[in-house]
Every structure is written in structure tokens, then in C-alpha cells.
PDB file of C-alpha atoms in Angstrom:
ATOM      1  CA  UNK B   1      -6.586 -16.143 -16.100  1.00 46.00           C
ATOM      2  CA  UNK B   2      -7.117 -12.374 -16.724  1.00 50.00           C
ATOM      3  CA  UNK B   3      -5.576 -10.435 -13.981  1.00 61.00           C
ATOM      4  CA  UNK B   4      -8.027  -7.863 -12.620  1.00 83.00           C
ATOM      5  CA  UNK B   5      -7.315  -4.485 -11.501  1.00 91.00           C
ATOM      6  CA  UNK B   6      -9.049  -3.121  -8.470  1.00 96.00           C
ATOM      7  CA  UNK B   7      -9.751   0.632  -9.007  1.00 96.00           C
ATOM      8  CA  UNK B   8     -10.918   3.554  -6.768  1.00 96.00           C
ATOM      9  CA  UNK B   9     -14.383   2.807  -9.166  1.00 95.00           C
ATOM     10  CA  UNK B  10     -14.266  -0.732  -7.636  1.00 96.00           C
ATOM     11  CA  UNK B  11     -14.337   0.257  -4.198  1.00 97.00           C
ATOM     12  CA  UNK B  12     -16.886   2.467  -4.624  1.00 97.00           C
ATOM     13  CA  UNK B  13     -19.557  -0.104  -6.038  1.00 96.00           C
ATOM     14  CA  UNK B  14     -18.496  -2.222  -3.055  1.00 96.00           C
ATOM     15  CA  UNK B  15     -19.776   0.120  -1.300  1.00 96.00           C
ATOM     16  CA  UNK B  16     -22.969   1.213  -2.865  1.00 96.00           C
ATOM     17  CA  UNK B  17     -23.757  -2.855  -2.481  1.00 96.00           C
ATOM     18  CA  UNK B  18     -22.964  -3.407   0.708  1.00 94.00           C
ATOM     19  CA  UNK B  19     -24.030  -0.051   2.582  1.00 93.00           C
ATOM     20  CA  UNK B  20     -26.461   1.373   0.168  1.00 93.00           C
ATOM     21  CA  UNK B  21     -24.848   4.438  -0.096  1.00 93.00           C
ATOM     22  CA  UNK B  22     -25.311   6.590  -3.472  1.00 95.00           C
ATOM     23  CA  UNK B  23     -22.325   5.320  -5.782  1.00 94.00           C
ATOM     24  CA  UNK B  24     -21.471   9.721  -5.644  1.00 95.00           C
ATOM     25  CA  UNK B  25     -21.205   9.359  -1.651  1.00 94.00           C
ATOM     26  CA  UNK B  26     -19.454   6.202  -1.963  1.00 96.00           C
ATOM     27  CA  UNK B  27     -17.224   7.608  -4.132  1.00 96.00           C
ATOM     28  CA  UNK B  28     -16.689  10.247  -1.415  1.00 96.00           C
ATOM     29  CA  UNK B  29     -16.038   8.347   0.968  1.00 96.00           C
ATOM     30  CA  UNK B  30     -13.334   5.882  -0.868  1.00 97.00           C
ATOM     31  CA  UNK B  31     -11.591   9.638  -1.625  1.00 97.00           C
ATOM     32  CA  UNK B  32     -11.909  10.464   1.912  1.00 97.00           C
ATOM     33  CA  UNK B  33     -10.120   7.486   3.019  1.00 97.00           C
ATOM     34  CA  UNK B  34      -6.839   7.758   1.033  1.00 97.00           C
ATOM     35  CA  UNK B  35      -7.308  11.585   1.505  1.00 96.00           C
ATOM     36  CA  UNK B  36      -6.620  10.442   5.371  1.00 97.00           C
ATOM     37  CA  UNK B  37      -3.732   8.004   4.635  1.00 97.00           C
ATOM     38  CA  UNK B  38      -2.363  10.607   2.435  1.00 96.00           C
ATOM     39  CA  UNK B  39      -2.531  13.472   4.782  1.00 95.00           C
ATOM     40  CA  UNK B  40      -1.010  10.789   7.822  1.00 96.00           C
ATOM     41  CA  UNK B  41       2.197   9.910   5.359  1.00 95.00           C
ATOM     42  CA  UNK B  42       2.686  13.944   4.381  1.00 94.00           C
ATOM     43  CA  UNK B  43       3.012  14.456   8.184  1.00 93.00           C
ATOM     44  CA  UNK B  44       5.878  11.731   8.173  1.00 91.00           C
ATOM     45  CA  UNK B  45       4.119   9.540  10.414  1.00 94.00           C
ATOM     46  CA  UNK B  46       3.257   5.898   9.625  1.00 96.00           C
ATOM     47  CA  UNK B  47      -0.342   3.592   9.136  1.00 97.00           C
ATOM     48  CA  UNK B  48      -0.370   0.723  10.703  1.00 97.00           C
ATOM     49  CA  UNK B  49      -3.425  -1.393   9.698  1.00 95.00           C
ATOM     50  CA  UNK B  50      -3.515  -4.736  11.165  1.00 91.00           C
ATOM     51  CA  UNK B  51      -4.905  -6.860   8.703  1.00 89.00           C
ATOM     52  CA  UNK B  52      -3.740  -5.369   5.537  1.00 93.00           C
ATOM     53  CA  UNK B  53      -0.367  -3.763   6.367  1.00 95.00           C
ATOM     54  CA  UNK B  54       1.909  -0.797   7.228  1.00 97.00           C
ATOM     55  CA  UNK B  55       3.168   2.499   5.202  1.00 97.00           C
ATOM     56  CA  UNK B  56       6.221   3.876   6.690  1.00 96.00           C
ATOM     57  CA  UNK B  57       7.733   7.089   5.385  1.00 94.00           C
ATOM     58  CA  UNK B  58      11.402   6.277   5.786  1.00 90.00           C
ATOM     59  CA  UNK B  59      14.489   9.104   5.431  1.00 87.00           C
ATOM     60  CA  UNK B  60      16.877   8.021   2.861  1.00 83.00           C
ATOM     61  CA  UNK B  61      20.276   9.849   3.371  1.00 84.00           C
ATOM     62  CA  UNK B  62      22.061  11.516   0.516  1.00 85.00           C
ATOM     63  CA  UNK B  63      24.771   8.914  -0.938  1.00 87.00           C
ATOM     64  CA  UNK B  64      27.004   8.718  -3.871  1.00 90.00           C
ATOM     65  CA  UNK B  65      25.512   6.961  -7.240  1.00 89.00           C
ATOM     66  CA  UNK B  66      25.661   6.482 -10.870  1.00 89.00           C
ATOM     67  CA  UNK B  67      23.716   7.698 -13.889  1.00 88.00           C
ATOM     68  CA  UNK B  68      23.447   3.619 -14.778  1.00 88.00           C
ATOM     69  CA  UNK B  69      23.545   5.417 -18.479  1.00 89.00           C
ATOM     70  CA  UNK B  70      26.302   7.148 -18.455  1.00 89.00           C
ATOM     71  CA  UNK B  71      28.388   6.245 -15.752  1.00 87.00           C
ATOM     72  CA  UNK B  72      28.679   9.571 -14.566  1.00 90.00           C
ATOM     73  CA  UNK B  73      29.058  10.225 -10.546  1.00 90.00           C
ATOM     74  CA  UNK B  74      26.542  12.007  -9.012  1.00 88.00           C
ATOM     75  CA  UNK B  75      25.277  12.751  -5.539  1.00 87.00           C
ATOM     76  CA  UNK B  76      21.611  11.972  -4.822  1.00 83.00           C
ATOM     77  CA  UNK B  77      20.287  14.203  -2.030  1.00 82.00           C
ATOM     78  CA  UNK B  78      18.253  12.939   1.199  1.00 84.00           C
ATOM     79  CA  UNK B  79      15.021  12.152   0.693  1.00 85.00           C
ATOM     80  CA  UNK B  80      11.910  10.871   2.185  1.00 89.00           C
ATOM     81  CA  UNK B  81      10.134   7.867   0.895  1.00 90.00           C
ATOM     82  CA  UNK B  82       6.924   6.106   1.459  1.00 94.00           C
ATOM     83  CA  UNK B  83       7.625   1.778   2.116  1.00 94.00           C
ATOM     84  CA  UNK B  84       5.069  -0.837   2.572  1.00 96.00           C
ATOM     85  CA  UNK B  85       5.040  -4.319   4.496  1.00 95.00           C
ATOM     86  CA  UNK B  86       2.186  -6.122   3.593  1.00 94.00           C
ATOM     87  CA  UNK B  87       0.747  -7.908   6.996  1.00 93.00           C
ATOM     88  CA  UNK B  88       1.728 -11.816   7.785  1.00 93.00           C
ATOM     89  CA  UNK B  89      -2.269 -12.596   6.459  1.00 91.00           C
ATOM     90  CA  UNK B  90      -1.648 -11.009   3.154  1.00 92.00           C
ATOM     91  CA  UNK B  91       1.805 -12.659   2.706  1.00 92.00           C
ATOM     92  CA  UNK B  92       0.088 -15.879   3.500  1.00 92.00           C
ATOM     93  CA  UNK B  93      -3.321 -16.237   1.923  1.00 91.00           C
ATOM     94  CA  UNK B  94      -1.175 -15.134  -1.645  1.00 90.00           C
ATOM     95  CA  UNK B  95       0.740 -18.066  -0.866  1.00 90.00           C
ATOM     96  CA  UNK B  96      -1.748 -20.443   0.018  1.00 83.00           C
ATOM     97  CA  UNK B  97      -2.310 -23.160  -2.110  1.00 66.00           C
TER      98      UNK B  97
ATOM     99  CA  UNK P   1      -2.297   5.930  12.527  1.00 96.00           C
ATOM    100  CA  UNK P   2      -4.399   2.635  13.098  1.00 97.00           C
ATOM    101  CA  UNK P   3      -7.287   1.429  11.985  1.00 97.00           C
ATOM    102  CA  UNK P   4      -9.626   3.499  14.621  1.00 96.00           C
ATOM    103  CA  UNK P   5      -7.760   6.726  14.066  1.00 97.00           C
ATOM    104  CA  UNK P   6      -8.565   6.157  10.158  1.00 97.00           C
ATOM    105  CA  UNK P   7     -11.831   5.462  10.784  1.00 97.00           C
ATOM    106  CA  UNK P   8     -12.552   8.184  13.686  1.00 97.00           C
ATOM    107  CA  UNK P   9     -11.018  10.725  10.816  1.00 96.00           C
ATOM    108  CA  UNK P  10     -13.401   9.261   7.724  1.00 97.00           C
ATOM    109  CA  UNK P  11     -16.277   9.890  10.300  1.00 97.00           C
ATOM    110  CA  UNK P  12     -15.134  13.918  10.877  1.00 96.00           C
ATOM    111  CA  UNK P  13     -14.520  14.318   7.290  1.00 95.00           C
ATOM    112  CA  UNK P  14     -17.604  12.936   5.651  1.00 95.00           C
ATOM    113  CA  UNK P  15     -20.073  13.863   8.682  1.00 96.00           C
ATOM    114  CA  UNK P  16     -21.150  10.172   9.173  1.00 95.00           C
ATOM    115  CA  UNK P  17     -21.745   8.157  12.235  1.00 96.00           C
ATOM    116  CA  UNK P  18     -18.796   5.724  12.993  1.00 97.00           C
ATOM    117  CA  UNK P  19     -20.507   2.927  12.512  1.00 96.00           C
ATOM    118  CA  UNK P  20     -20.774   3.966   9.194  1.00 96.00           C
ATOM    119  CA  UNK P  21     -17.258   5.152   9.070  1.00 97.00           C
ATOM    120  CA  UNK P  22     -16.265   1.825  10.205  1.00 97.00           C
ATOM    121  CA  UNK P  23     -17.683  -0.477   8.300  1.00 96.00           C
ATOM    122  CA  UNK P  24     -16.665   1.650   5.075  1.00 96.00           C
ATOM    123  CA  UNK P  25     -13.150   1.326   6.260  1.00 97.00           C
ATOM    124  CA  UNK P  26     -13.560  -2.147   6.693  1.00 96.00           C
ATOM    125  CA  UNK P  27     -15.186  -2.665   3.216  1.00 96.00           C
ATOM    126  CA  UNK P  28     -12.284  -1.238   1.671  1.00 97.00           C
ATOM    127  CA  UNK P  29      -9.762  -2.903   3.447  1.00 96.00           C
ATOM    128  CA  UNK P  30     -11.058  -6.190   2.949  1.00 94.00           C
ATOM    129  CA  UNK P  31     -11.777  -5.602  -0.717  1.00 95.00           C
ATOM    130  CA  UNK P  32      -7.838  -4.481  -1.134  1.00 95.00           C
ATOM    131  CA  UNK P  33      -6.667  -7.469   0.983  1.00 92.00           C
ATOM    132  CA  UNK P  34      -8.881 -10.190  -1.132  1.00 92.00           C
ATOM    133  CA  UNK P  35      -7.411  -8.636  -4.173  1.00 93.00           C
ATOM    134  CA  UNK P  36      -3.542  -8.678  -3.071  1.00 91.00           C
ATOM    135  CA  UNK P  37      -4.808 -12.446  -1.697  1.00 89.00           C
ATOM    136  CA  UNK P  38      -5.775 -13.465  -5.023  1.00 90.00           C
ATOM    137  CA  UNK P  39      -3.110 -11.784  -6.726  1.00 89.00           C
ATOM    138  CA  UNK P  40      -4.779  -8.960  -8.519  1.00 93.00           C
ATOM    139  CA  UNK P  41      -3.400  -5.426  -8.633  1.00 95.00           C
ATOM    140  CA  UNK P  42      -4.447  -2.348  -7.030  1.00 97.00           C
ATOM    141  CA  UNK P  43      -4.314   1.076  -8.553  1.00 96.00           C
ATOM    142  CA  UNK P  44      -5.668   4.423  -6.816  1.00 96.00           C
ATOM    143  CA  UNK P  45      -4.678   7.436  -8.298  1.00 93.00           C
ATOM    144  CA  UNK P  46      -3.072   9.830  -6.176  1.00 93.00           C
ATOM    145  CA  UNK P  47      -2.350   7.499  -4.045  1.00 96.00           C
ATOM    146  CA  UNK P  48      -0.305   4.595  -5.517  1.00 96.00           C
ATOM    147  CA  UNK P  49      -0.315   1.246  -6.729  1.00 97.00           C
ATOM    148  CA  UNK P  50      -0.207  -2.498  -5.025  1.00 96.00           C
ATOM    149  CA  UNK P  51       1.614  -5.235  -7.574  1.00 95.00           C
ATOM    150  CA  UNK P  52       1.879  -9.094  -6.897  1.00 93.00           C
ATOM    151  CA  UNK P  53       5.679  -9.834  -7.836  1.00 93.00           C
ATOM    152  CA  UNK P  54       6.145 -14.095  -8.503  1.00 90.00           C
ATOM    153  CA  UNK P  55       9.175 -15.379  -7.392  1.00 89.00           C
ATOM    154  CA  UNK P  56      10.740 -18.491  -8.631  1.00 90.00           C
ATOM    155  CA  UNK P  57      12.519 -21.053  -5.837  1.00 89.00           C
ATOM    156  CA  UNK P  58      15.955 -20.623  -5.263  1.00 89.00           C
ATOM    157  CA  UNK P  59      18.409 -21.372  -3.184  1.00 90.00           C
ATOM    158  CA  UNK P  60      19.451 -19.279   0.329  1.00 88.00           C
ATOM    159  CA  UNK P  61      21.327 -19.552   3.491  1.00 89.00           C
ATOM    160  CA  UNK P  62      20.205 -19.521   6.988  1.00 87.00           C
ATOM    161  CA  UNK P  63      21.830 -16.129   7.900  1.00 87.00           C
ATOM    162  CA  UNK P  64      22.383 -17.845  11.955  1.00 89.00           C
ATOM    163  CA  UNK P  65      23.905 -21.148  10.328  1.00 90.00           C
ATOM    164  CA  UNK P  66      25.010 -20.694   6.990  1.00 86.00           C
ATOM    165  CA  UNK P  67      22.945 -23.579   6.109  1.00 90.00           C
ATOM    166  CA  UNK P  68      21.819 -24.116   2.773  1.00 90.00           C
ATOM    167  CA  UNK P  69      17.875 -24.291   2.473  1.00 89.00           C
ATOM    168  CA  UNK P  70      15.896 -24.196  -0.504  1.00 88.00           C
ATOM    169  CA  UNK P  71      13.344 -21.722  -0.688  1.00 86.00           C
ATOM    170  CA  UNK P  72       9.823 -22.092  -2.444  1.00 88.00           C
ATOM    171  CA  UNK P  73       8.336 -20.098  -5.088  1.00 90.00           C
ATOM    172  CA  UNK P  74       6.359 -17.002  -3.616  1.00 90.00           C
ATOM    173  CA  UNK P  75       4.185 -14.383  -4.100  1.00 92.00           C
ATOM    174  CA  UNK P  76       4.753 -10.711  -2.759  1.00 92.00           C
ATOM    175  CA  UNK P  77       2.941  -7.557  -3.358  1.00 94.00           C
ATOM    176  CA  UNK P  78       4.961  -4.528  -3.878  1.00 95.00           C
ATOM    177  CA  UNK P  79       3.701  -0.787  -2.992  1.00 96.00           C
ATOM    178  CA  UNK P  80       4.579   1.596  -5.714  1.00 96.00           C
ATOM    179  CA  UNK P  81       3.661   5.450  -4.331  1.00 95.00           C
ATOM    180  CA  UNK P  82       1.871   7.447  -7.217  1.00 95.00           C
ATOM    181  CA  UNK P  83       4.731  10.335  -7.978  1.00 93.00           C
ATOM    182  CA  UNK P  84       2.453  13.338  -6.836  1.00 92.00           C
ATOM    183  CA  UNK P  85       2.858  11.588  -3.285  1.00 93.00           C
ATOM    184  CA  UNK P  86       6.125  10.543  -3.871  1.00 93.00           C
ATOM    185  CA  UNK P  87       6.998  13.947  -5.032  1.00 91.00           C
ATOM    186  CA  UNK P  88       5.096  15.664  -1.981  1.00 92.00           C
ATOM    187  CA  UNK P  89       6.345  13.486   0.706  1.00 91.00           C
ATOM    188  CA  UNK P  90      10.066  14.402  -0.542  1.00 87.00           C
ATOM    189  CA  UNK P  91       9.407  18.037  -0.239  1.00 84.00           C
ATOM    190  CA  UNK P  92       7.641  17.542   3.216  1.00 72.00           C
ATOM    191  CA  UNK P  93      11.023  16.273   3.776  1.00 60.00           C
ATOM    192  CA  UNK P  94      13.666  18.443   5.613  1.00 56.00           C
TER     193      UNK P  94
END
């Protein structure tokens, strides 16, 4: 089975079909949507989307590690990174079978 | 941010009615939840990329009883943040 690979061009033809809008406008609005999500996660505060699932941005505090390389000791400095939890219907219609 | 705040901001942004806004929103969503559902990938520049990670069965313990249970084979999709995100939520940091 070829594994598919749904693209920003994707969503924007599912649009055009389904709402008629121009594929440009659709195109504008697929970049206005993760424009939104993007601007809500830069802001440090989290999406919560029922059916799909939810970005956090979670603070990581500095700790000690390893260059896995070289061994060497290092400190790696707080930092702020983006998680996801897919929803319970995502987990389960993957699994479904 | 929900679904309604997503949409409500999609609206202001692109100067369309709601329902419009909405059912865009809704479009997308279902079209990226179908393809994590079937196991496809997801890749939106700038913003990041959704993988479907297979695991084999193996065996666990119930964490409460220390029982030994044998878990099935599953499916998860993993979020990967595209690195100017990544890179700009760090900074946003503080």
C-alpha cells in the first residue's frame, strides 16, 4: 500500500470541492488556519480541538545531559516545547480493525 | 483555544461569514483526522508534521497491580513541530 502524504495542497482542493471556493482563496484560508494555531502556541497557550486533538506548549527545565557522541557533559538550558495528544477517536479509528 | 475560538479567528482574518469559517475548519479537521485514521502522514510547512508510529505487542505491567498483561500491537501518531516553530516557541520562552 503506498502511504500518502496529506499536504497544505491537499487541503486546499478539499476545499475548492467541497465549498467552491477558488483553489487561491482556499489556499488562503488553509494558511489562515495554521497561521491561528501558530500564533495561539507562540503565546504559550494550548489548542484543544475535540475531535482531532490537543497542542500543549510545555516548559522543559534546564537539566544535565550528554553529547550521545562524545560523551561530553553538558547543560541543556530551559526551553519551551510544543506536545501533541491525539484525541481518544483518532487513537481508536487507527486501531480499528 | 477550541474549536470556536479557531474558527471565530479564521472568520476575522479572512473576512468571511462563520458559517464559512466553520465549515472550512471543519473540512480541514476532518481531512487531517481521516488521514491520521488511515494511517497516512501529514506535513504542513511551517507548521509541523503528523507520523503514524507501529508498535509491535509486548509485554507490560498493570502499574496498580503489577500484573503482567500483554499488550496488542498499535498504532500512534506522533507530532513533530517544523523547527521555525520549534525554534520560535523556544525564544517566546522566558
Amino acid at each position: 500500500m503506498k502511504r500518502s502524504n496529506l499536504t497544505r495542497k491537499e487541503l486546499a482542493q478539499t476545499i475548492n470541492e467541497k465549498m467552491g471556493f477558488s483553489q487561491r482563496s482556499a489556499g488562503e484560508m488553509v494558511d489562515a488556519v495554521f497561521d491561528a494555531l501558530k500564533k495561539t502556541l507562540l503565546q504559550g497557550e494550548a489548542i484543544k480541538i475535540v475531535q482531532f486533538g490537543t497542542f500543549t506548549v510545555r516548559k522543559k527545565s534546564s537539566r544535565v545531559g550528554r553529547n550521545p557522541r562524545t560523551g561530553e557533559t553538558m547543560e541543556i538550558s530551559k526551553r519551551h516545547m510544543v506536545s501533541f495528544r491525539p484525541s481518544k477517536v483518532v487513537r481508536e479509528n487507527l486501531n480499528k480493525e | 483555544m477550541n474549536k470556536s475560538e479557531l474558527i471565530e479567528a479564521l472568520a476575522e482574518e479572512m473576512h468571511v461569514p462563520l458559517r464559512d469559517a466553520s465549515s472550512a475548519v471543519t473540512t480541514i479537521l476532518d481531512a487531517m483526522g481521516d488521514a491520521l485514521a488511515n494511517g497516512e502522514s501529514i506535513e504542513i510547512r511551517g507548521f509541523g508534521s503528523f507520523v503514524v508510529k507501529e508498535y509491535d505487542s509486548y509485554f507490560g505491567r498493570n502499574p496498580k497491580t503489577g500484573e503482567k498483561i500483554k499488550v496488542k500491537p498499535k498504532k500512534l501518531p506522533f507530532f513533530k513541530v517544523g523547527k521555525e516553530l520549534k525554534e520560535r516557541v523556544n525564544e517566546s520562552a522566558d
